[in-house]
PDB file of C-alpha atoms in Angstrom:
ATOM      1  CA  UNK A   1      45.203  64.400 103.172  1.00  0.00           C
ATOM      2  CA  UNK A   2      48.127  66.523 102.174  1.00  0.00           C
ATOM      3  CA  UNK A   3      48.974  69.272 105.014  1.00  0.00           C
ATOM      4  CA  UNK A   4      51.227  71.891 103.361  1.00  0.00           C
ATOM      5  CA  UNK A   5      50.791  71.336  99.324  1.00  0.00           C
ATOM      6  CA  UNK A   6      52.959  73.266  96.806  1.00  0.00           C
ATOM      7  CA  UNK A   7      52.851  73.459  93.068  1.00  0.00           C
ATOM      8  CA  UNK A   8      54.482  72.859  90.882  1.00  0.00           C
ATOM      9  CA  UNK A   9      56.977  70.511  92.035  1.00  0.00           C
ATOM     10  CA  UNK A  10      59.231  70.932  89.102  1.00  0.00           C
ATOM     11  CA  UNK A  11      59.694  74.136  87.099  1.00  0.00           C
ATOM     12  CA  UNK A  12      62.365  74.505  84.237  1.00  0.00           C
ATOM     13  CA  UNK A  13      62.416  78.185  82.745  1.00  0.00           C
ATOM     14  CA  UNK A  14      64.383  80.530  81.246  1.00  0.00           C
ATOM     15  CA  UNK A  15      66.182  83.627  82.700  1.00  0.00           C
ATOM     16  CA  UNK A  16      63.905  86.648  82.558  1.00  0.00           C
ATOM     17  CA  UNK A  17      61.041  84.793  82.874  1.00  0.00           C
ATOM     18  CA  UNK A  18      58.153  85.425  85.324  1.00  0.00           C
ATOM     19  CA  UNK A  19      56.930  82.572  87.403  1.00  0.00           C
ATOM     20  CA  UNK A  20      54.817  81.668  90.564  1.00  0.00           C
ATOM     21  CA  UNK A  21      54.485  78.959  92.936  1.00  0.00           C
ATOM     22  CA  UNK A  22      51.405  78.101  95.061  1.00  0.00           C
ATOM     23  CA  UNK A  23      51.213  76.937  98.053  1.00  0.00           C
ATOM     24  CA  UNK A  24      48.165  75.962 100.627  1.00  0.00           C
ATOM     25  CA  UNK A  25      48.033  74.559 103.874  1.00  0.00           C
ATOM     26  CA  UNK A  26      44.885  72.856 105.329  1.00  0.00           C
ATOM     27  CA  UNK A  27      46.081  72.431 109.129  1.00  0.00           C
ATOM     28  CA  UNK A  28      44.328  75.463 110.211  1.00  0.00           C
ATOM     29  CA  UNK A  29      47.598  77.362 111.059  1.00  0.00           C
ATOM     30  CA  UNK A  30      47.953  81.240 111.237  1.00  0.00           C
ATOM     31  CA  UNK A  31      51.548  81.604 109.963  1.00  0.00           C
ATOM     32  CA  UNK A  32      52.907  80.640 106.767  1.00  0.00           C
ATOM     33  CA  UNK A  33      56.506  80.602 105.392  1.00  0.00           C
ATOM     34  CA  UNK A  34      58.653  80.571 102.330  1.00  0.00           C
ATOM     35  CA  UNK A  35      62.041  79.010 102.659  1.00  0.00           C
ATOM     36  CA  UNK A  36      64.607  78.966 100.420  1.00  0.00           C
ATOM     37  CA  UNK A  37      67.162  75.791  99.816  1.00  0.00           C
ATOM     38  CA  UNK A  38      70.400  76.190  97.917  1.00  0.00           C
ATOM     39  CA  UNK A  39      72.450  73.544  96.196  1.00  0.00           C
ATOM     40  CA  UNK A  40      74.591  73.499  99.479  1.00  0.00           C
ATOM     41  CA  UNK A  41      71.371  72.446 101.305  1.00  0.00           C
ATOM     42  CA  UNK A  42      71.124  75.256 103.541  1.00  0.00           C
ATOM     43  CA  UNK A  43      67.587  76.220 104.234  1.00  0.00           C
ATOM     44  CA  UNK A  44      67.103  80.050 104.633  1.00  0.00           C
ATOM     45  CA  UNK A  45      63.882  81.812 105.436  1.00  0.00           C
ATOM     46  CA  UNK A  46      62.559  84.510 102.802  1.00  0.00           C
ATOM     47  CA  UNK A  47      59.045  85.306 104.098  1.00  0.00           C
ATOM     48  CA  UNK A  48      56.850  84.847 106.959  1.00  0.00           C
ATOM     49  CA  UNK A  49      53.192  85.865 107.046  1.00  0.00           C
ATOM     50  CA  UNK A  50      50.802  85.829 110.069  1.00  0.00           C
ATOM     51  CA  UNK A  51      46.878  85.801 109.154  1.00  0.00           C
ATOM     52  CA  UNK A  52      47.427  87.369 105.684  1.00  0.00           C
ATOM     53  CA  UNK A  53      50.298  90.161 107.197  1.00  0.00           C
ATOM     54  CA  UNK A  54      53.797  90.039 106.222  1.00  0.00           C
ATOM     55  CA  UNK A  55      55.950  89.979 109.120  1.00  0.00           C
ATOM     56  CA  UNK A  56      59.299  88.567 108.393  1.00  0.00           C
ATOM     57  CA  UNK A  57      61.127  89.871 105.290  1.00  0.00           C
ATOM     58  CA  UNK A  58      64.682  88.668 105.109  1.00  0.00           C
ATOM     59  CA  UNK A  59      66.282  91.192 102.628  1.00  0.00           C
ATOM     60  CA  UNK A  60      65.014  89.143  99.604  1.00  0.00           C
ATOM     61  CA  UNK A  61      65.379  90.963  96.457  1.00  0.00           C
ATOM     62  CA  UNK A  62      62.244  92.890  95.540  1.00  0.00           C
ATOM     63  CA  UNK A  63      61.715  90.650  92.351  1.00  0.00           C
ATOM     64  CA  UNK A  64      60.510  88.084  94.940  1.00  0.00           C
ATOM     65  CA  UNK A  65      56.926  88.991  95.797  1.00  0.00           C
ATOM     66  CA  UNK A  66      54.934  86.756  98.312  1.00  0.00           C
ATOM     67  CA  UNK A  67      50.890  86.923  98.688  1.00  0.00           C
ATOM     68  CA  UNK A  68      48.665  85.908 101.170  1.00  0.00           C
ATOM     69  CA  UNK A  69      44.881  85.708  99.744  1.00  0.00           C
ATOM     70  CA  UNK A  70      44.145  84.238 102.901  1.00  0.00           C
ATOM     71  CA  UNK A  71      45.681  82.508 105.771  1.00  0.00           C
ATOM     72  CA  UNK A  72      45.771  79.169 104.219  1.00  0.00           C
ATOM     73  CA  UNK A  73      47.398  80.431 101.270  1.00  0.00           C
ATOM     74  CA  UNK A  74      50.871  81.879 100.422  1.00  0.00           C
ATOM     75  CA  UNK A  75      52.064  82.253  96.691  1.00  0.00           C
ATOM     76  CA  UNK A  76      55.485  83.400  95.773  1.00  0.00           C
ATOM     77  CA  UNK A  77      55.942  85.354  92.563  1.00  0.00           C
ATOM     78  CA  UNK A  78      59.250  85.561  91.153  1.00  0.00           C
ATOM     79  CA  UNK A  79      60.057  88.293  88.159  1.00  0.00           C
ATOM     80  CA  UNK A  80      62.908  88.509  86.158  1.00  0.00           C
ATOM     81  CA  UNK A  81      64.103  85.139  86.995  1.00  0.00           C
ATOM     82  CA  UNK A  82      68.132  84.799  87.474  1.00  0.00           C
ATOM     83  CA  UNK A  83      70.433  81.984  87.137  1.00  0.00           C
ATOM     84  CA  UNK A  84      71.101  82.081  91.095  1.00  0.00           C
ATOM     85  CA  UNK A  85      67.418  81.659  91.830  1.00  0.00           C
ATOM     86  CA  UNK A  86      67.615  78.260  91.248  1.00  0.00           C
ATOM     87  CA  UNK A  87      67.063  76.262  94.249  1.00  0.00           C
ATOM     88  CA  UNK A  88      64.187  74.500  96.113  1.00  0.00           C
ATOM     89  CA  UNK A  89      61.344  76.324  97.671  1.00  0.00           C
ATOM     90  CA  UNK A  90      59.610  75.097 100.733  1.00  0.00           C
ATOM     91  CA  UNK A  91      56.552  76.430 101.710  1.00  0.00           C
ATOM     92  CA  UNK A  92      55.749  75.807 105.489  1.00  0.00           C
ATOM     93  CA  UNK A  93      53.545  76.718 108.144  1.00  0.00           C
ATOM     94  CA  UNK A  94      53.099  77.058 112.088  1.00  0.00           C
ATOM     95  CA  UNK A  95      50.299  77.164 114.414  1.00  0.00           C
ATOM     96  CA  UNK A  96      50.735  80.632 115.939  1.00  0.00           C
ATOM     97  CA  UNK A  97      53.494  82.938 115.250  1.00  0.00           C
ATOM     98  CA  UNK A  98      53.303  85.145 118.515  1.00  0.00           C
ATOM     99  CA  UNK A  99      54.923  82.269 120.321  1.00  0.00           C
ATOM    100  CA  UNK A 100      57.725  80.304 119.933  1.00  0.00           C
ATOM    101  CA  UNK A 101      58.171  76.580 120.150  1.00  0.00           C
ATOM    102  CA  UNK A 102      56.086  76.060 117.450  1.00  0.00           C
ATOM    103  CA  UNK A 103      56.638  73.074 115.246  1.00  0.00           C
ATOM    104  CA  UNK A 104      57.411  73.940 111.364  1.00  0.00           C
ATOM    105  CA  UNK A 105      55.217  72.059 109.095  1.00  0.00           C
ATOM    106  CA  UNK A 106      57.287  71.651 105.653  1.00  0.00           C
ATOM    107  CA  UNK A 107      55.640  71.185 102.190  1.00  0.00           C
ATOM    108  CA  UNK A 108      57.449  68.610  99.601  1.00  0.00           C
ATOM    109  CA  UNK A 109      59.358  71.712  97.753  1.00  0.00           C
ATOM    110  CA  UNK A 110      59.330  73.219  94.452  1.00  0.00           C
ATOM    111  CA  UNK A 111      62.400  72.382  92.246  1.00  0.00           C
ATOM    112  CA  UNK A 112      62.866  75.723  90.500  1.00  0.00           C
ATOM    113  CA  UNK A 113      65.918  75.423  87.655  1.00  0.00           C
ATOM    114  CA  UNK A 114      66.833  78.912  85.471  1.00  0.00           C
ATOM    115  CA  UNK A 115      68.351  78.136  82.409  1.00  0.00           C
TER     116      UNK A 115
ATOM    117  CA  UNK B   1      74.652  87.844 112.934  1.00  0.00           C
ATOM    118  CA  UNK B   2      73.644  84.578 114.160  1.00  0.00           C
ATOM    119  CA  UNK B   3      75.695  81.498 112.948  1.00  0.00           C
ATOM    120  CA  UNK B   4      74.773  77.897 113.274  1.00  0.00           C
ATOM    121  CA  UNK B   5      77.254  75.115 112.639  1.00  0.00           C
ATOM    122  CA  UNK B   6      76.584  71.571 112.195  1.00  0.00           C
ATOM    123  CA  UNK B   7      79.018  68.667 111.368  1.00  0.00           C
ATOM    124  CA  UNK B   8      79.843  69.868 107.647  1.00  0.00           C
ATOM    125  CA  UNK B   9      81.157  66.013 106.949  1.00  0.00           C
ATOM    126  CA  UNK B  10      78.598  63.444 106.114  1.00  0.00           C
ATOM    127  CA  UNK B  11      78.689  61.111 109.356  1.00  0.00           C
ATOM    128  CA  UNK B  12      78.979  57.452 108.277  1.00  0.00           C
ATOM    129  CA  UNK B  13      77.951  54.647 111.517  1.00  0.00           C
ATOM    130  CA  UNK B  14      77.736  50.922 111.867  1.00  0.00           C
ATOM    131  CA  UNK B  15      73.877  50.003 112.372  1.00  0.00           C
ATOM    132  CA  UNK B  16      73.197  49.457 115.956  1.00  0.00           C
ATOM    133  CA  UNK B  17      75.537  52.094 117.371  1.00  0.00           C
ATOM    134  CA  UNK B  18      74.755  55.666 118.739  1.00  0.00           C
ATOM    135  CA  UNK B  19      75.069  58.415 116.405  1.00  0.00           C
ATOM    136  CA  UNK B  20      75.692  61.836 117.918  1.00  0.00           C
ATOM    137  CA  UNK B  21      75.157  65.047 115.915  1.00  0.00           C
ATOM    138  CA  UNK B  22      76.432  67.994 116.821  1.00  0.00           C
ATOM    139  CA  UNK B  23      74.840  71.544 116.653  1.00  0.00           C
ATOM    140  CA  UNK B  24      77.025  74.775 117.883  1.00  0.00           C
ATOM    141  CA  UNK B  25      75.690  78.584 117.717  1.00  0.00           C
ATOM    142  CA  UNK B  26      76.755  81.998 118.123  1.00  0.00           C
ATOM    143  CA  UNK B  27      75.682  85.127 118.448  1.00  0.00           C
ATOM    144  CA  UNK B  28      71.856  84.174 119.932  1.00  0.00           C
ATOM    145  CA  UNK B  29      69.945  83.404 122.702  1.00  0.00           C
ATOM    146  CA  UNK B  30      67.293  80.788 121.655  1.00  0.00           C
ATOM    147  CA  UNK B  31      64.267  80.223 123.621  1.00  0.00           C
ATOM    148  CA  UNK B  32      64.228  76.615 121.986  1.00  0.00           C
ATOM    149  CA  UNK B  33      66.521  74.390 119.814  1.00  0.00           C
ATOM    150  CA  UNK B  34      64.542  72.213 117.249  1.00  0.00           C
ATOM    151  CA  UNK B  35      65.891  69.217 115.199  1.00  0.00           C
ATOM    152  CA  UNK B  36      64.090  67.895 111.828  1.00  0.00           C
ATOM    153  CA  UNK B  37      65.083  65.031 109.780  1.00  0.00           C
ATOM    154  CA  UNK B  38      64.936  65.358 106.045  1.00  0.00           C
ATOM    155  CA  UNK B  39      65.049  62.846 103.383  1.00  0.00           C
ATOM    156  CA  UNK B  40      66.118  63.442  99.535  1.00  0.00           C
ATOM    157  CA  UNK B  41      63.606  65.070  97.563  1.00  0.00           C
ATOM    158  CA  UNK B  42      61.203  65.778 100.484  1.00  0.00           C
ATOM    159  CA  UNK B  43      60.788  68.586 102.991  1.00  0.00           C
ATOM    160  CA  UNK B  44      61.904  68.796 106.625  1.00  0.00           C
ATOM    161  CA  UNK B  45      60.012  67.006 109.331  1.00  0.00           C
ATOM    162  CA  UNK B  46      60.190  68.008 112.702  1.00  0.00           C
ATOM    163  CA  UNK B  47      61.568  65.507 115.533  1.00  0.00           C
ATOM    164  CA  UNK B  48      61.875  66.602 118.960  1.00  0.00           C
ATOM    165  CA  UNK B  49      62.245  70.274 120.438  1.00  0.00           C
ATOM    166  CA  UNK B  50      63.967  71.301 123.836  1.00  0.00           C
ATOM    167  CA  UNK B  51      63.651  74.300 125.685  1.00  0.00           C
ATOM    168  CA  UNK B  52      66.351  76.655 127.067  1.00  0.00           C
ATOM    169  CA  UNK B  53      65.735  75.732 130.778  1.00  0.00           C
ATOM    170  CA  UNK B  54      65.897  71.834 129.688  1.00  0.00           C
ATOM    171  CA  UNK B  55      69.180  70.021 129.732  1.00  0.00           C
ATOM    172  CA  UNK B  56      67.948  66.795 127.905  1.00  0.00           C
ATOM    173  CA  UNK B  57      64.741  65.654 125.888  1.00  0.00           C
ATOM    174  CA  UNK B  58      63.937  62.055 124.965  1.00  0.00           C
ATOM    175  CA  UNK B  59      61.628  60.570 122.629  1.00  0.00           C
ATOM    176  CA  UNK B  60      61.936  56.560 121.717  1.00  0.00           C
ATOM    177  CA  UNK B  61      65.386  56.197 120.403  1.00  0.00           C
ATOM    178  CA  UNK B  62      66.303  59.821 120.176  1.00  0.00           C
ATOM    179  CA  UNK B  63      67.935  61.879 122.549  1.00  0.00           C
ATOM    180  CA  UNK B  64      68.690  65.690 122.618  1.00  0.00           C
ATOM    181  CA  UNK B  65      70.708  67.597 125.206  1.00  0.00           C
ATOM    182  CA  UNK B  66      70.910  71.616 125.210  1.00  0.00           C
ATOM    183  CA  UNK B  67      73.896  73.635 126.437  1.00  0.00           C
ATOM    184  CA  UNK B  68      72.979  77.348 126.708  1.00  0.00           C
ATOM    185  CA  UNK B  69      76.665  78.120 128.239  1.00  0.00           C
ATOM    186  CA  UNK B  70      78.536  76.063 125.496  1.00  0.00           C
ATOM    187  CA  UNK B  71      75.705  77.158 123.122  1.00  0.00           C
ATOM    188  CA  UNK B  72      75.665  73.736 121.618  1.00  0.00           C
ATOM    189  CA  UNK B  73      72.994  70.952 121.088  1.00  0.00           C
ATOM    190  CA  UNK B  74      73.804  67.446 120.555  1.00  0.00           C
ATOM    191  CA  UNK B  75      71.408  64.866 118.888  1.00  0.00           C
ATOM    192  CA  UNK B  76      71.835  61.063 119.548  1.00  0.00           C
ATOM    193  CA  UNK B  77      70.113  58.363 118.256  1.00  0.00           C
ATOM    194  CA  UNK B  78      70.421  55.218 119.852  1.00  0.00           C
ATOM    195  CA  UNK B  79      70.517  51.659 118.256  1.00  0.00           C
ATOM    196  CA  UNK B  80      70.968  53.334 114.453  1.00  0.00           C
ATOM    197  CA  UNK B  81      69.064  51.629 111.918  1.00  0.00           C
ATOM    198  CA  UNK B  82      69.634  52.076 107.883  1.00  0.00           C
ATOM    199  CA  UNK B  83      66.410  53.623 107.985  1.00  0.00           C
ATOM    200  CA  UNK B  84      67.507  56.687 110.299  1.00  0.00           C
ATOM    201  CA  UNK B  85      69.734  57.763 107.282  1.00  0.00           C
ATOM    202  CA  UNK B  86      68.823  61.305 105.914  1.00  0.00           C
ATOM    203  CA  UNK B  87      70.231  64.670 106.670  1.00  0.00           C
ATOM    204  CA  UNK B  88      69.344  66.132 110.166  1.00  0.00           C
ATOM    205  CA  UNK B  89      68.818  69.930 110.864  1.00  0.00           C
ATOM    206  CA  UNK B  90      69.181  71.936 113.798  1.00  0.00           C
ATOM    207  CA  UNK B  91      66.939  74.769 113.964  1.00  0.00           C
ATOM    208  CA  UNK B  92      67.032  77.851 116.758  1.00  0.00           C
ATOM    209  CA  UNK B  93      63.522  78.955 117.684  1.00  0.00           C
ATOM    210  CA  UNK B  94      63.260  82.414 119.180  1.00  0.00           C
ATOM    211  CA  UNK B  95      61.555  85.717 119.113  1.00  0.00           C
ATOM    212  CA  UNK B  96      61.728  88.541 116.194  1.00  0.00           C
ATOM    213  CA  UNK B  97      59.845  91.460 116.802  1.00  0.00           C
ATOM    214  CA  UNK B  98      57.016  89.359 118.618  1.00  0.00           C
ATOM    215  CA  UNK B  99      57.040  86.697 116.204  1.00  0.00           C
ATOM    216  CA  UNK B 100      58.624  83.172 116.196  1.00  0.00           C
ATOM    217  CA  UNK B 101      61.543  82.991 114.118  1.00  0.00           C
ATOM    218  CA  UNK B 102      62.974  79.794 113.283  1.00  0.00           C
ATOM    219  CA  UNK B 103      66.629  79.401 111.807  1.00  0.00           C
ATOM    220  CA  UNK B 104      68.214  76.400 110.281  1.00  0.00           C
ATOM    221  CA  UNK B 105      71.731  74.935 110.271  1.00  0.00           C
ATOM    222  CA  UNK B 106      73.044  73.470 106.829  1.00  0.00           C
ATOM    223  CA  UNK B 107      72.481  69.898 108.525  1.00  0.00           C
ATOM    224  CA  UNK B 108      74.542  66.771 108.923  1.00  0.00           C
ATOM    225  CA  UNK B 109      73.832  64.143 106.633  1.00  0.00           C
ATOM    226  CA  UNK B 110      74.109  60.772 108.514  1.00  0.00           C
ATOM    227  CA  UNK B 111      74.578  57.153 106.678  1.00  0.00           C
ATOM    228  CA  UNK B 112      73.886  54.197 108.662  1.00  0.00           C
ATOM    229  CA  UNK B 113      75.667  51.236 107.253  1.00  0.00           C
ATOM    230  CA  UNK B 114      73.964  47.719 107.448  1.00  0.00           C
TER     231      UNK B 114
END
């Protein structure tokens, strides 16, 4: 069974469109994340949710709106897509956010290409 | 702001040798430092973590050191194998407003040559 699964794996879309990426974890973790990895392979945190509540928002443009319907799901909706949004988006989870030293479990990534 | 630097160039090493990867950081005092492996087209996978009060941690052929004075971690793979070829990411793990925040470096690409 896949621990952290995200869909779609590949997404090609035109500038200005709105798209969503879905993520689910079956590990029973309290915390979920969205990370963005750009063409230079820099993996940067975007958002972190703990039990459906937003706890970290790394000054991401408000065109990006995460939504967590329950602690097992964290979706990412992107409005008015721009060329610079092209990247790999990784969903991840970890057991408990209040304690450091937790391992981060990553999904396989969603490759977004904006043309 | 915190900065994490890893060898920006790819590291090529002969099979059987020890690979040593460097992670330097500034403007931060992490409680832990974590290392991950990332294969092409895949998500990062956790390998090891080391606490700020630990000097060294081992797991099979892997060894991590953590020098909080130098603000540096070294990641060693002994008896390297072609299957060890991947990108290795270090990550600073600390508390941000009462919650864990893990910040990644840019990674070092390791190529083990048979």
